[in-house]
CSV table of C-alpha atoms in Angstrom, one decimal:
chain,number,residue,atom,x,y,z
A,22,UNK,CA,1.9,28.5,-41.7
A,23,UNK,CA,-1.1,27.7,-44.1
A,24,UNK,CA,-4.5,27.2,-42.3
A,25,UNK,CA,-4.5,23.7,-43.6
A,26,UNK,CA,-1.2,23.1,-42.0
A,27,UNK,CA,-2.5,24.8,-38.9
A,28,UNK,CA,-5.6,22.6,-38.6
A,29,UNK,CA,-3.1,19.6,-38.9
A,30,UNK,CA,-1.2,21.0,-36.3
A,31,UNK,CA,-4.2,21.6,-33.8
A,32,UNK,CA,-5.4,18.2,-34.8
A,33,UNK,CA,-2.1,16.4,-33.8
A,34,UNK,CA,-1.9,18.3,-30.6
A,35,UNK,CA,-5.5,17.2,-29.5
A,36,UNK,CA,-4.9,14.1,-30.2
A,37,UNK,CA,-1.8,13.7,-28.5
A,38,UNK,CA,-3.5,15.6,-25.5
A,39,UNK,CA,-6.3,12.8,-25.8
A,40,UNK,CA,-3.6,9.9,-25.8
A,41,UNK,CA,-1.9,11.4,-22.7
A,42,UNK,CA,-5.2,11.8,-20.7
A,43,UNK,CA,-6.2,8.1,-21.8
A,44,UNK,CA,-3.0,6.9,-20.4
A,45,UNK,CA,-3.1,8.7,-17.3
A,46,UNK,CA,-6.8,7.8,-16.5
A,47,UNK,CA,-5.7,4.1,-17.2
A,48,UNK,CA,-2.9,4.3,-14.8
A,49,UNK,CA,-4.2,6.6,-12.1
A,50,UNK,CA,-2.5,4.1,-9.3
A,51,UNK,CA,1.3,3.8,-9.6
A,52,UNK,CA,1.7,0.9,-7.5
A,53,UNK,CA,-0.3,-2.3,-6.3
A,54,UNK,CA,0.5,-3.6,-2.8
A,55,UNK,CA,-0.5,-7.2,-2.2
A,56,UNK,CA,-1.1,-8.5,1.0
A,57,UNK,CA,-1.6,-12.5,1.6
A,58,UNK,CA,-3.5,-14.4,3.6
A,59,UNK,CA,-3.3,-16.7,6.5
A,60,UNK,CA,-1.4,-20.3,5.8
A,61,UNK,CA,0.2,-18.4,2.8
A,62,UNK,CA,3.1,-15.9,2.2
A,63,UNK,CA,3.8,-13.3,-0.7
A,64,UNK,CA,4.6,-16.1,-3.4
A,65,UNK,CA,0.8,-16.6,-3.6
A,66,UNK,CA,0.7,-13.8,-5.8
A,67,UNK,CA,3.4,-14.9,-8.2
A,68,UNK,CA,1.0,-15.5,-11.2
A,69,UNK,CA,-0.5,-12.1,-10.7
A,70,UNK,CA,2.7,-10.1,-10.4
A,71,UNK,CA,3.9,-10.3,-13.8
A,72,UNK,CA,0.5,-9.4,-15.3
A,73,UNK,CA,0.3,-6.1,-13.1
A,74,UNK,CA,3.9,-5.2,-13.8
A,75,UNK,CA,3.2,-5.9,-17.8
A,76,UNK,CA,0.4,-3.2,-17.4
A,77,UNK,CA,2.9,-0.6,-16.2
A,78,UNK,CA,2.4,-1.0,-12.3
A,79,UNK,CA,4.8,-1.1,-9.7
A,80,UNK,CA,4.2,-4.2,-7.1
A,81,UNK,CA,5.2,-5.0,-3.9
A,82,UNK,CA,4.0,-8.2,-2.0
A,83,UNK,CA,4.2,-8.1,1.7
A,84,UNK,CA,5.4,-10.8,3.6
A,85,UNK,CA,3.5,-10.7,7.1
A,86,UNK,CA,4.6,-12.8,9.8
A,87,UNK,CA,1.0,-13.9,11.1
A,88,UNK,CA,1.4,-13.6,14.6
A,89,UNK,CA,-0.8,-10.1,15.3
A,90,UNK,CA,-3.0,-8.4,13.4
A,91,UNK,CA,-1.4,-5.2,14.7
A,92,UNK,CA,2.1,-6.3,13.5
A,93,UNK,CA,0.9,-7.5,10.0
A,94,UNK,CA,-0.9,-3.9,9.8
A,95,UNK,CA,2.4,-2.2,10.5
A,96,UNK,CA,4.3,-4.3,8.2
A,97,UNK,CA,1.8,-3.5,5.6
A,98,UNK,CA,1.8,0.4,6.3
A,99,UNK,CA,5.7,0.3,5.6
A,100,UNK,CA,5.0,-1.3,2.3
A,101,UNK,CA,2.7,1.5,1.5
A,102,UNK,CA,5.3,4.1,2.9
A,103,UNK,CA,7.6,2.8,0.5
A,104,UNK,CA,5.4,2.4,-2.6
A,105,UNK,CA,4.9,5.1,-5.3
A,106,UNK,CA,1.3,6.5,-4.7
A,107,UNK,CA,-1.3,6.4,-5.4
A,108,UNK,CA,-1.8,2.7,-4.1
A,109,UNK,CA,-4.1,0.0,-4.8
A,110,UNK,CA,-4.3,-2.0,-1.6
A,111,UNK,CA,-5.1,-5.9,-2.2
A,112,UNK,CA,-5.9,-8.5,0.3
A,113,UNK,CA,-6.6,-12.3,0.2
A,114,UNK,CA,-8.5,-14.1,2.9
A,115,UNK,CA,-7.2,-12.8,6.5
A,116,UNK,CA,-5.1,-10.0,4.4
A,117,UNK,CA,-8.9,-8.3,3.9
A,118,UNK,CA,-8.8,-7.7,7.5
A,119,UNK,CA,-5.1,-6.5,7.2
A,120,UNK,CA,-6.0,-4.0,4.3
A,121,UNK,CA,-9.2,-3.0,6.2
A,122,UNK,CA,-7.1,-1.3,8.6
A,123,UNK,CA,-4.0,-0.4,6.8
A,124,UNK,CA,-6.1,0.8,3.8
A,125,UNK,CA,-6.8,4.0,6.1
A,126,UNK,CA,-3.5,5.2,4.8
A,127,UNK,CA,-3.7,8.5,2.6
A,128,UNK,CA,-2.0,6.9,-0.1
A,129,UNK,CA,-4.1,4.2,-0.7
A,130,UNK,CA,-6.9,5.2,-3.7
A,131,UNK,CA,-8.6,1.8,-3.6
A,132,UNK,CA,-9.0,-1.5,-1.8
A,133,UNK,CA,-9.6,-4.9,-3.6
A,134,UNK,CA,-10.5,-7.9,-1.7
A,135,UNK,CA,-9.9,-11.2,-3.1
A,136,UNK,CA,-11.8,-14.3,-1.3
A,137,UNK,CA,-11.2,-12.3,1.9
A,138,UNK,CA,-12.8,-10.9,5.0
A,139,UNK,CA,-14.1,-7.3,5.2
A,140,UNK,CA,-14.7,-6.5,8.7
A,141,UNK,CA,-16.4,-3.3,9.8
A,142,UNK,CA,-15.0,-1.3,12.2
A,143,UNK,CA,-14.9,-2.9,15.6
A,144,UNK,CA,-15.5,-6.2,14.4
A,145,UNK,CA,-13.0,-9.2,14.3
A,146,UNK,CA,-12.9,-12.4,12.2
A,147,UNK,CA,-14.3,-14.2,14.6
A,148,UNK,CA,-17.4,-12.1,14.8
A,149,UNK,CA,-17.9,-12.2,11.1
A,150,UNK,CA,-17.7,-16.0,11.1
A,151,UNK,CA,-19.9,-16.5,14.0
A,152,UNK,CA,-22.7,-15.7,11.8
A,153,UNK,CA,-22.4,-18.4,9.3
A,154,UNK,CA,-22.5,-22.2,9.6
A,155,UNK,CA,-19.1,-23.7,10.5
A,156,UNK,CA,-17.2,-24.9,7.4
A,157,UNK,CA,-16.3,-28.5,7.2
A,158,UNK,CA,-12.7,-27.4,6.3
A,159,UNK,CA,-12.1,-26.3,10.0
A,160,UNK,CA,-11.8,-29.8,11.0
A,161,UNK,CA,-8.6,-29.9,9.0
A,162,UNK,CA,-7.1,-26.9,11.1
A,163,UNK,CA,-4.2,-27.9,13.4
A,164,UNK,CA,-3.3,-25.9,16.3
A,165,UNK,CA,0.2,-26.1,18.1
A,166,UNK,CA,1.0,-25.5,21.8
A,167,UNK,CA,2.0,-21.8,21.1
A,168,UNK,CA,-1.2,-20.8,19.6
A,169,UNK,CA,-0.3,-21.1,15.8
A,170,UNK,CA,-2.8,-22.6,13.4
A,171,UNK,CA,-1.9,-24.6,10.1
A,172,UNK,CA,-3.9,-26.5,7.7
A,173,UNK,CA,-3.1,-30.2,7.3
A,174,UNK,CA,-1.8,-31.6,3.8
A,175,UNK,CA,-5.1,-33.3,3.2
A,176,UNK,CA,-7.1,-29.8,4.1
A,177,UNK,CA,-4.7,-27.8,1.5
A,178,UNK,CA,-5.7,-30.7,-1.4
A,179,UNK,CA,-9.4,-31.0,-0.6
A,180,UNK,CA,-10.2,-27.6,0.7
A,181,UNK,CA,-7.9,-24.9,0.3
A,182,UNK,CA,-6.7,-25.3,-3.2
A,183,UNK,CA,-8.4,-28.2,-4.8
A,184,UNK,CA,-8.5,-26.5,-8.3
A,185,UNK,CA,-4.5,-26.4,-8.5
A,186,UNK,CA,-2.7,-29.0,-9.9
A,187,UNK,CA,-0.8,-31.6,-7.4
A,188,UNK,CA,2.4,-29.9,-7.8
A,189,UNK,CA,1.1,-26.4,-7.0
A,190,UNK,CA,-0.7,-27.8,-3.8
A,191,UNK,CA,2.5,-29.2,-2.8
A,192,UNK,CA,3.9,-25.7,-3.3
A,193,UNK,CA,1.1,-24.1,-1.2
A,194,UNK,CA,1.7,-26.6,1.7
A,195,UNK,CA,5.4,-26.0,1.6
A,196,UNK,CA,5.3,-22.1,1.8
A,197,UNK,CA,2.2,-22.4,4.0
A,198,UNK,CA,2.5,-19.6,7.0
A,199,UNK,CA,1.3,-20.3,10.5
A,200,UNK,CA,-1.8,-17.6,11.8
A,201,UNK,CA,-1.7,-17.2,15.5
A,202,UNK,CA,-5.1,-17.6,17.0
A,203,UNK,CA,-5.2,-14.2,18.6
A,204,UNK,CA,-5.6,-12.6,14.9
A,205,UNK,CA,-8.8,-14.2,14.9
A,206,UNK,CA,-10.4,-12.5,17.6
A,207,UNK,CA,-8.7,-9.1,17.4
A,208,UNK,CA,-11.1,-6.3,15.9
A,209,UNK,CA,-10.4,-3.7,13.3
A,210,UNK,CA,-10.5,-0.2,14.6
A,211,UNK,CA,-11.7,1.8,11.5
A,212,UNK,CA,-12.8,0.1,8.3
A,213,UNK,CA,-11.2,1.9,5.6
A,214,UNK,CA,-13.8,0.3,3.0
A,215,UNK,CA,-16.1,2.8,4.2
A,216,UNK,CA,-14.1,5.5,2.6
A,217,UNK,CA,-12.4,4.2,-0.2
A,218,UNK,CA,-13.4,2.7,-3.5
A,219,UNK,CA,-13.7,-0.8,-3.0
A,220,UNK,CA,-13.5,-4.0,-5.2
A,221,UNK,CA,-14.2,-7.6,-4.4
A,222,UNK,CA,-13.8,-10.8,-6.0
A,223,UNK,CA,-16.1,-13.5,-4.8
A,224,UNK,CA,-14.8,-17.2,-4.9
A,225,UNK,CA,-17.9,-19.1,-5.6
A,226,UNK,CA,-16.6,-22.4,-5.0
A,227,UNK,CA,-14.7,-21.4,-1.8
A,228,UNK,CA,-14.7,-24.0,1.3
A,229,UNK,CA,-12.6,-21.6,3.6
A,230,UNK,CA,-14.5,-18.4,3.5
A,231,UNK,CA,-18.3,-19.2,2.9
A,232,UNK,CA,-19.4,-17.8,-0.6
A,233,UNK,CA,-22.4,-16.5,0.8
A,234,UNK,CA,-20.4,-14.4,3.6
A,235,UNK,CA,-18.4,-12.9,0.5
A,236,UNK,CA,-21.4,-11.8,-1.2
A,237,UNK,CA,-23.1,-10.3,1.9
A,238,UNK,CA,-19.7,-8.1,2.4
A,239,UNK,CA,-20.3,-7.0,-1.2
A,240,UNK,CA,-23.8,-5.7,-0.4
A,241,UNK,CA,-22.6,-4.1,2.8
A,242,UNK,CA,-19.8,-2.3,1.3
A,243,UNK,CA,-21.6,-1.4,-1.9
A,244,UNK,CA,-18.4,-2.6,-3.6
A,245,UNK,CA,-17.8,-3.4,-7.3
A,246,UNK,CA,-17.6,-7.2,-7.8
A,247,UNK,CA,-16.9,-10.2,-9.8
A,248,UNK,CA,-17.7,-13.6,-9.1
A,249,UNK,CA,-15.0,-16.3,-10.1
A,250,UNK,CA,-15.7,-20.2,-10.0
A,251,UNK,CA,-12.5,-20.9,-7.8
A,252,UNK,CA,-11.7,-22.4,-4.8
A,253,UNK,CA,-10.2,-20.0,-2.1
A,254,UNK,CA,-7.0,-19.4,-3.7
A,255,UNK,CA,-8.6,-17.5,-6.8
A,256,UNK,CA,-5.5,-15.4,-7.3
A,257,UNK,CA,-3.6,-18.8,-8.2
A,258,UNK,CA,-6.5,-20.5,-10.2
A,259,UNK,CA,-8.0,-17.4,-11.8
A,260,UNK,CA,-4.9,-15.1,-12.0
A,261,UNK,CA,-6.1,-13.2,-15.3
A,262,UNK,CA,-9.5,-12.6,-13.7
A,263,UNK,CA,-8.0,-11.2,-10.6
A,264,UNK,CA,-5.5,-8.9,-12.3
A,265,UNK,CA,-8.3,-7.7,-14.8
A,266,UNK,CA,-10.1,-6.5,-11.0
A,267,UNK,CA,-7.0,-4.9,-9.8
A,268,UNK,CA,-6.1,-3.0,-12.9
A,269,UNK,CA,-10.0,-1.9,-12.8
A,270,UNK,CA,-9.2,-0.4,-9.4
A,271,UNK,CA,-6.1,1.0,-10.4
A,272,UNK,CA,-7.8,3.1,-13.3
């Protein structure tokens, strides 16, 4: 082989190695597990899922019963077990509490909070919200005789998802999950964000979780964060921005 051909061969090999390394770096995580919040189900991620799959990630959207934090954590852990690792674990709203506990699984490489609660060890949602003025939207929460909470139709359109179309708001209302009140006072045992790379999306027009609360959590966790001018359902109003954040966490 001539020296010129040898040089070409070496250069081609080096280029292939660089390309391979770049691909591996871009897809360090193999899977994404998506955890919905209260008053929702797995369909809340339907705009994000195709974008993540197009990027080469396998996606599992958890369907939590919302009856207890312990049960939802176990359901999420089963999804993590079934996913190909490493896993990016994503939580919206109450789902942030779930991933804070379930994220301690060794297969989880990074956490992403989307307009979500991120309690510390020993904290419950009620502990976090007690530090901030009560949101006006709470007047639209309806509790039944069994202790389950839902949001009124007016609450969905005015506070929960005001930046969605009327048709989308009706869909959110139709698939709304009922959250048991016991979940609000159940503390996290160990906060995974203290040990894992953490990313957060702050919904600056959120009328469910105060934006200041979300910003304070970023500071406390030292998370990499973005701000999105959205309502509480950021993954529905700005799916591209949320997908980009998840892909960043996956790398």
